[in-house]
Amino acid sequence: MASTTRRYYFAARNEKTDHGYMINFVNIPQASAVGATYEETVYYSYRVLADFLSHLPDDEAALAAYSLKTLPETTDDNVFYSLVSVTPDFDPHKMVTHFTLPQAPPEEIRKKASELAKLVHHQNQAREAAGLS
């Protein structure tokens, strides 16, 4: 039987902006990160989240107060939500982003996944085309 590590989940609001990306944690308004590429922004968001969590009291209830409660819906084409899973040691190198797709027929799932991939990679392609990578 495979061993499992306990993980906490935090909802993240990801937004593509004119200058890159912004990630805010839904239940932690003061924790946000910005970057030129999506990958850079994720890296910064993990660091911000780890720092915030490391300053909480060593109490399960304090941590649970900031973990996932609901995942908001959006109608903005430049905004999507993801889940960030965190190990109990809050190590940003062990954090993982999980993308969310609603239950739907396979064709709709492929369409949504394609839209998400285009949104995440658009900035990187634009930077490469401009010779900025």
Short mmCIF file of N, CA and C in Angstrom, two decimals:
data_model
loop_
_atom_site.label_atom_id
_atom_site.label_comp_id
_atom_site.label_asym_id
_atom_site.label_seq_id
_atom_site.Cartn_x
_atom_site.Cartn_y
_atom_site.Cartn_z
N MET A 1 0.85 -1.19 0.00
CA MET A 1 0.00 0.00 0.00
C MET A 1 0.89 1.24 0.00
N ALA A 2 0.59 2.17 -0.86
CA ALA A 2 1.37 3.40 -0.97
C ALA A 2 1.13 4.30 0.24
N SER A 3 2.21 4.91 0.72
CA SER A 3 2.05 5.83 1.83
C SER A 3 1.56 7.18 1.30
N THR A 4 0.79 7.85 2.10
CA THR A 4 0.28 9.15 1.69
C THR A 4 0.71 10.20 2.70
N THR A 5 0.92 11.38 2.21
CA THR A 5 1.27 12.51 3.05
C THR A 5 0.04 13.40 3.14
N ARG A 6 -0.28 13.82 4.31
CA ARG A 6 -1.41 14.72 4.49
C ARG A 6 -1.13 16.02 3.74
N ARG A 7 -2.15 16.57 3.10
CA ARG A 7 -2.01 17.82 2.37
C ARG A 7 -3.19 18.73 2.73
N TYR A 8 -2.90 20.02 2.77
CA TYR A 8 -3.93 21.03 2.97
C TYR A 8 -4.15 21.69 1.62
N TYR A 9 -5.36 22.13 1.36
CA TYR A 9 -5.69 22.72 0.06
C TYR A 9 -6.16 24.16 0.22
N PHE A 10 -5.61 25.01 -0.65
CA PHE A 10 -5.94 26.43 -0.64
C PHE A 10 -6.37 26.84 -2.04
N ALA A 11 -7.49 27.54 -2.12
CA ALA A 11 -8.00 27.99 -3.42
C ALA A 11 -7.23 29.22 -3.87
N ALA A 12 -6.83 29.21 -5.13
CA ALA A 12 -6.06 30.32 -5.70
C ALA A 12 -6.81 30.90 -6.90
N ARG A 13 -6.90 32.22 -6.94
CA ARG A 13 -7.49 32.93 -8.08
C ARG A 13 -6.33 33.37 -8.96
N ASN A 14 -6.31 32.87 -10.19
CA ASN A 14 -5.25 33.16 -11.15
C ASN A 14 -5.80 34.11 -12.20
N GLU A 15 -5.08 35.19 -12.46
CA GLU A 15 -5.54 36.16 -13.45
C GLU A 15 -4.41 36.53 -14.40
N LYS A 16 -4.72 36.48 -15.68
CA LYS A 16 -3.79 36.96 -16.71
C LYS A 16 -4.03 38.45 -16.84
N THR A 17 -2.99 39.25 -16.68
CA THR A 17 -3.11 40.70 -16.76
C THR A 17 -2.37 41.19 -18.01
N ASP A 18 -2.41 42.48 -18.25
CA ASP A 18 -1.70 43.06 -19.38
C ASP A 18 -0.19 42.90 -19.26
N HIS A 19 0.30 42.72 -18.02
CA HIS A 19 1.75 42.67 -17.79
C HIS A 19 2.23 41.30 -17.31
N GLY A 20 1.37 40.32 -17.27
CA GLY A 20 1.77 38.99 -16.80
C GLY A 20 0.63 38.30 -16.10
N TYR A 21 0.88 37.92 -14.85
CA TYR A 21 -0.11 37.17 -14.08
C TYR A 21 -0.16 37.66 -12.64
N MET A 22 -1.30 37.41 -12.00
CA MET A 22 -1.48 37.70 -10.58
C MET A 22 -2.18 36.49 -9.96
N ILE A 23 -1.69 36.05 -8.82
CA ILE A 23 -2.34 34.97 -8.07
C ILE A 23 -2.66 35.48 -6.68
N ASN A 24 -3.93 35.33 -6.29
CA ASN A 24 -4.41 35.68 -4.96
C ASN A 24 -5.00 34.42 -4.33
N PHE A 25 -4.84 34.25 -3.04
CA PHE A 25 -5.45 33.13 -2.35
C PHE A 25 -6.81 33.58 -1.83
N VAL A 26 -7.84 32.82 -2.18
CA VAL A 26 -9.23 33.20 -1.93
C VAL A 26 -9.50 33.48 -0.46
N ASN A 27 -9.02 32.64 0.43
CA ASN A 27 -9.29 32.79 1.86
C ASN A 27 -8.18 33.50 2.62
N ILE A 28 -7.19 34.02 1.88
CA ILE A 28 -6.08 34.75 2.51
C ILE A 28 -5.87 36.03 1.69
N PRO A 29 -6.69 37.03 1.89
CA PRO A 29 -6.63 38.23 1.05
C PRO A 29 -5.27 38.92 1.01
N GLN A 30 -4.49 38.84 2.07
CA GLN A 30 -3.20 39.53 2.11
C GLN A 30 -2.09 38.73 1.42
N ALA A 31 -2.37 37.54 0.91
CA ALA A 31 -1.36 36.71 0.26
C ALA A 31 -1.58 36.75 -1.25
N SER A 32 -0.67 37.43 -1.96
CA SER A 32 -0.79 37.49 -3.42
C SER A 32 0.61 37.57 -4.03
N ALA A 33 0.66 37.24 -5.33
CA ALA A 33 1.94 37.27 -6.04
C ALA A 33 1.69 37.73 -7.47
N VAL A 34 2.68 38.41 -8.04
CA VAL A 34 2.62 38.83 -9.44
C VAL A 34 3.92 38.42 -10.12
N GLY A 35 3.83 38.20 -11.43
CA GLY A 35 5.01 37.84 -12.20
C GLY A 35 4.76 38.03 -13.67
N ALA A 36 5.83 37.99 -14.45
CA ALA A 36 5.73 38.18 -15.89
C ALA A 36 5.21 36.92 -16.58
N THR A 37 5.62 35.74 -16.10
CA THR A 37 5.14 34.48 -16.67
C THR A 37 4.31 33.75 -15.63
N TYR A 38 3.53 32.79 -16.08
CA TYR A 38 2.72 32.02 -15.14
C TYR A 38 3.61 31.23 -14.18
N GLU A 39 4.64 30.59 -14.71
CA GLU A 39 5.53 29.79 -13.88
C GLU A 39 6.19 30.64 -12.79
N GLU A 40 6.64 31.82 -13.15
CA GLU A 40 7.25 32.73 -12.18
C GLU A 40 6.25 33.12 -11.09
N THR A 41 5.04 33.40 -11.49
CA THR A 41 4.00 33.81 -10.54
C THR A 41 3.66 32.68 -9.59
N VAL A 42 3.58 31.45 -10.10
CA VAL A 42 3.33 30.29 -9.23
C VAL A 42 4.45 30.15 -8.21
N TYR A 43 5.69 30.28 -8.65
CA TYR A 43 6.84 30.19 -7.75
C TYR A 43 6.71 31.22 -6.61
N TYR A 44 6.44 32.46 -6.98
CA TYR A 44 6.29 33.51 -5.96
C TYR A 44 5.10 33.23 -5.04
N SER A 45 4.00 32.73 -5.60
CA SER A 45 2.81 32.47 -4.78
C SER A 45 3.08 31.38 -3.75
N TYR A 46 3.86 30.36 -4.13
CA TYR A 46 4.23 29.31 -3.17
C TYR A 46 5.04 29.90 -2.03
N ARG A 47 5.96 30.79 -2.34
CA ARG A 47 6.78 31.42 -1.30
C ARG A 47 5.92 32.28 -0.36
N VAL A 48 5.01 33.04 -0.94
CA VAL A 48 4.12 33.89 -0.15
C VAL A 48 3.24 33.04 0.76
N LEU A 49 2.68 31.97 0.20
CA LEU A 49 1.82 31.08 1.00
C LEU A 49 2.61 30.42 2.12
N ALA A 50 3.79 29.92 1.82
CA ALA A 50 4.62 29.27 2.85
C ALA A 50 4.95 30.25 3.97
N ASP A 51 5.29 31.48 3.62
CA ASP A 51 5.60 32.49 4.64
C ASP A 51 4.38 32.78 5.50
N PHE A 52 3.23 32.95 4.88
CA PHE A 52 2.01 33.22 5.64
C PHE A 52 1.70 32.07 6.60
N LEU A 53 1.73 30.84 6.09
CA LEU A 53 1.37 29.69 6.91
C LEU A 53 2.37 29.46 8.05
N SER A 54 3.63 29.75 7.81
CA SER A 54 4.64 29.53 8.86
C SER A 54 4.47 30.47 10.04
N HIS A 55 3.74 31.56 9.86
CA HIS A 55 3.51 32.51 10.96
C HIS A 55 2.20 32.26 11.71
N LEU A 56 1.44 31.24 11.30
CA LEU A 56 0.21 30.92 12.02
C LEU A 56 0.54 30.20 13.32
N PRO A 57 -0.35 30.30 14.30
CA PRO A 57 -0.14 29.51 15.52
C PRO A 57 -0.10 28.02 15.17
N ASP A 58 0.64 27.24 15.94
CA ASP A 58 0.75 25.80 15.69
C ASP A 58 -0.54 25.14 16.16
N ASP A 59 -1.59 25.33 15.37
CA ASP A 59 -2.93 24.91 15.76
C ASP A 59 -3.69 24.52 14.50
N GLU A 60 -4.24 23.34 14.48
CA GLU A 60 -4.99 22.84 13.32
C GLU A 60 -6.16 23.76 12.96
N ALA A 61 -6.82 24.32 13.95
CA ALA A 61 -7.96 25.20 13.69
C ALA A 61 -7.52 26.49 12.98
N ALA A 62 -6.37 27.01 13.35
CA ALA A 62 -5.86 28.22 12.70
C ALA A 62 -5.58 27.95 11.23
N LEU A 63 -5.01 26.82 10.93
CA LEU A 63 -4.72 26.45 9.54
C LEU A 63 -6.01 26.19 8.77
N ALA A 64 -6.93 25.47 9.38
CA ALA A 64 -8.20 25.13 8.72
C ALA A 64 -9.01 26.38 8.37
N ALA A 65 -8.85 27.44 9.13
CA ALA A 65 -9.59 28.67 8.86
C ALA A 65 -9.24 29.27 7.50
N TYR A 66 -8.07 28.97 6.99
CA TYR A 66 -7.62 29.54 5.71
C TYR A 66 -7.67 28.54 4.55
N SER A 67 -7.96 27.29 4.84
CA SER A 67 -7.96 26.28 3.78
C SER A 67 -9.26 26.36 2.97
N LEU A 68 -9.34 25.53 1.96
CA LEU A 68 -10.44 25.57 1.00
C LEU A 68 -11.80 25.42 1.66
N LYS A 69 -12.70 26.32 1.36
CA LYS A 69 -14.09 26.24 1.80
C LYS A 69 -14.98 26.08 0.57
N THR A 70 -14.82 26.99 -0.37
CA THR A 70 -15.57 26.94 -1.62
C THR A 70 -14.65 27.41 -2.74
N LEU A 71 -15.04 27.09 -3.94
CA LEU A 71 -14.30 27.55 -5.11
C LEU A 71 -15.23 28.48 -5.88
N PRO A 72 -14.93 29.77 -5.90
CA PRO A 72 -15.82 30.73 -6.57
C PRO A 72 -15.95 30.44 -8.07
N GLU A 73 -17.00 30.93 -8.65
CA GLU A 73 -17.18 30.83 -10.10
C GLU A 73 -16.75 32.15 -10.71
N THR A 74 -16.37 32.12 -11.98
CA THR A 74 -15.98 33.34 -12.67
C THR A 74 -16.55 33.35 -14.07
N THR A 75 -16.81 34.55 -14.56
CA THR A 75 -17.23 34.72 -15.95
C THR A 75 -16.18 35.49 -16.73
N ASP A 76 -15.09 35.86 -16.07
CA ASP A 76 -14.00 36.60 -16.69
C ASP A 76 -13.10 35.62 -17.45
N ASP A 77 -12.90 35.83 -18.73
CA ASP A 77 -12.08 34.93 -19.55
C ASP A 77 -10.61 34.93 -19.14
N ASN A 78 -10.16 35.92 -18.38
CA ASN A 78 -8.76 36.00 -17.96
C ASN A 78 -8.53 35.48 -16.55
N VAL A 79 -9.58 34.89 -15.93
CA VAL A 79 -9.48 34.41 -14.55
C VAL A 79 -9.85 32.94 -14.51
N PHE A 80 -9.05 32.17 -13.77
CA PHE A 80 -9.39 30.77 -13.51
C PHE A 80 -8.93 30.45 -12.09
N TYR A 81 -9.50 29.39 -11.54
CA TYR A 81 -9.18 29.00 -10.18
C TYR A 81 -8.41 27.69 -10.19
N SER A 82 -7.54 27.54 -9.22
CA SER A 82 -6.78 26.31 -9.04
C SER A 82 -6.72 26.01 -7.55
N LEU A 83 -6.24 24.83 -7.22
CA LEU A 83 -6.03 24.44 -5.84
C LEU A 83 -4.54 24.26 -5.62
N VAL A 84 -4.04 24.78 -4.53
CA VAL A 84 -2.63 24.58 -4.19
C VAL A 84 -2.60 23.64 -2.99
N SER A 85 -1.94 22.50 -3.16
CA SER A 85 -1.83 21.55 -2.05
C SER A 85 -0.50 21.78 -1.34
N VAL A 86 -0.56 21.71 -0.02
CA VAL A 86 0.57 22.06 0.85
C VAL A 86 0.78 20.93 1.86
N THR A 87 2.02 20.53 2.05
CA THR A 87 2.34 19.53 3.06
C THR A 87 2.41 20.19 4.44
N PRO A 88 2.30 19.43 5.51
CA PRO A 88 2.31 20.02 6.86
C PRO A 88 3.56 20.82 7.21
N ASP A 89 4.67 20.61 6.50
CA ASP A 89 5.87 21.40 6.80
C ASP A 89 5.91 22.73 6.03
N PHE A 90 4.88 22.99 5.20
CA PHE A 90 4.73 24.23 4.42
C PHE A 90 5.89 24.48 3.47
N ASP A 91 6.60 23.45 3.07
CA ASP A 91 7.73 23.60 2.17
C ASP A 91 7.24 24.01 0.77
N PRO A 92 7.62 25.19 0.27
CA PRO A 92 7.14 25.63 -1.04
C PRO A 92 7.60 24.71 -2.18
N HIS A 93 8.68 23.96 -1.97
CA HIS A 93 9.18 23.04 -3.00
C HIS A 93 8.32 21.79 -3.13
N LYS A 94 7.47 21.56 -2.15
CA LYS A 94 6.56 20.40 -2.18
C LYS A 94 5.13 20.80 -2.55
N MET A 95 4.89 22.09 -2.75
CA MET A 95 3.55 22.55 -3.11
C MET A 95 3.26 22.18 -4.56
N VAL A 96 1.98 21.91 -4.82
CA VAL A 96 1.55 21.51 -6.15
C VAL A 96 0.27 22.26 -6.49
N THR A 97 0.21 22.79 -7.72
CA THR A 97 -1.02 23.43 -8.20
C THR A 97 -1.83 22.40 -8.96
N HIS A 98 -3.12 22.35 -8.64
CA HIS A 98 -4.06 21.45 -9.32
C HIS A 98 -5.06 22.32 -10.06
N PHE A 99 -5.20 22.11 -11.34
CA PHE A 99 -6.19 22.85 -12.11
C PHE A 99 -7.54 22.19 -11.96
N THR A 100 -8.59 22.98 -11.99
CA THR A 100 -9.93 22.46 -11.80
C THR A 100 -10.72 22.57 -13.09
N LEU A 101 -11.43 21.50 -13.42
CA LEU A 101 -12.34 21.48 -14.56
C LEU A 101 -13.67 20.91 -14.07
N PRO A 102 -14.78 21.51 -14.48
CA PRO A 102 -16.07 20.98 -14.03
C PRO A 102 -16.39 19.64 -14.70
N GLN A 103 -17.21 18.85 -14.03
CA GLN A 103 -17.66 17.60 -14.62
C GLN A 103 -18.50 17.94 -15.84
N ALA A 104 -18.17 17.33 -16.96
CA ALA A 104 -18.86 17.63 -18.21
C ALA A 104 -18.58 16.50 -19.20
N PRO A 105 -19.27 16.51 -20.33
CA PRO A 105 -18.95 15.53 -21.37
C PRO A 105 -17.50 15.72 -21.85
N PRO A 106 -16.87 14.66 -22.36
CA PRO A 106 -15.46 14.73 -22.76
C PRO A 106 -15.13 15.89 -23.69
N GLU A 107 -15.96 16.20 -24.64
CA GLU A 107 -15.67 17.30 -25.57
C GLU A 107 -15.61 18.65 -24.84
N GLU A 108 -16.49 18.85 -23.88
CA GLU A 108 -16.48 20.09 -23.10
C GLU A 108 -15.23 20.16 -22.21
N ILE A 109 -14.83 19.04 -21.64
CA ILE A 109 -13.61 19.01 -20.83
C ILE A 109 -12.40 19.35 -21.69
N ARG A 110 -12.31 18.77 -22.90
CA ARG A 110 -11.20 19.09 -23.80
C ARG A 110 -11.19 20.57 -24.16
N LYS A 111 -12.36 21.14 -24.40
CA LYS A 111 -12.46 22.56 -24.74
C LYS A 111 -11.97 23.43 -23.59
N LYS A 112 -12.44 23.13 -22.37
CA LYS A 112 -12.03 23.91 -21.19
C LYS A 112 -10.53 23.76 -20.92
N ALA A 113 -10.01 22.55 -21.05
CA ALA A 113 -8.58 22.32 -20.84
C ALA A 113 -7.76 23.08 -21.86
N SER A 114 -8.21 23.13 -23.09
CA SER A 114 -7.51 23.86 -24.14
C SER A 114 -7.51 25.36 -23.84
N GLU A 115 -8.65 25.89 -23.39
CA GLU A 115 -8.73 27.31 -23.02
C GLU A 115 -7.78 27.63 -21.87
N LEU A 116 -7.71 26.75 -20.90
CA LEU A 116 -6.83 26.94 -19.75
C LEU A 116 -5.36 26.91 -20.19
N ALA A 117 -5.01 25.94 -21.03
CA ALA A 117 -3.63 25.84 -21.52
C ALA A 117 -3.24 27.08 -22.30
N LYS A 118 -4.15 27.59 -23.11
CA LYS A 118 -3.86 28.79 -23.89
C LYS A 118 -3.67 30.00 -22.98
N LEU A 119 -4.46 30.10 -21.94
CA LEU A 119 -4.35 31.22 -21.01
C LEU A 119 -3.02 31.17 -20.26
N VAL A 120 -2.62 30.00 -19.82
CA VAL A 120 -1.38 29.84 -19.06
C VAL A 120 -0.16 30.07 -19.93
N HIS A 121 -0.18 29.62 -21.18
CA HIS A 121 1.00 29.69 -22.03
C HIS A 121 1.04 30.92 -22.93
N HIS A 122 -0.02 31.67 -23.00
CA HIS A 122 -0.07 32.84 -23.88
C HIS A 122 1.06 33.81 -23.59
N GLN A 123 1.29 34.15 -22.34
CA GLN A 123 2.30 35.13 -21.97
C GLN A 123 3.70 34.65 -22.35
N ASN A 124 3.97 33.36 -22.14
CA ASN A 124 5.29 32.83 -22.47
C ASN A 124 5.54 32.91 -23.97
N GLN A 125 4.54 32.58 -24.79
CA GLN A 125 4.69 32.64 -26.23
C GLN A 125 4.90 34.07 -26.71
N ALA A 126 4.19 35.02 -26.11
CA ALA A 126 4.34 36.43 -26.49
C ALA A 126 5.75 36.92 -26.16
N ARG A 127 6.29 36.52 -25.01
CA ARG A 127 7.64 36.93 -24.62
C ARG A 127 8.68 36.31 -25.55
N GLU A 128 8.48 35.03 -25.92
CA GLU A 128 9.41 34.37 -26.82
C GLU A 128 9.39 35.04 -28.20
N ALA A 129 8.20 35.38 -28.69
CA ALA A 129 8.08 36.02 -30.00
C ALA A 129 8.77 37.38 -30.00
N ALA A 130 8.77 38.06 -28.84
CA ALA A 130 9.40 39.37 -28.75
C ALA A 130 10.90 39.26 -28.42
N GLY A 131 11.39 38.01 -28.30
CA GLY A 131 12.80 37.80 -27.99
C GLY A 131 13.16 38.09 -26.56
N LEU A 132 12.17 37.97 -25.63
CA LEU A 132 12.40 38.30 -24.23
C LEU A 132 12.57 37.08 -23.34
N SER A 133 12.54 35.88 -23.86
CA SER A 133 12.58 34.70 -23.00
C SER A 133 13.94 34.44 -22.42
#
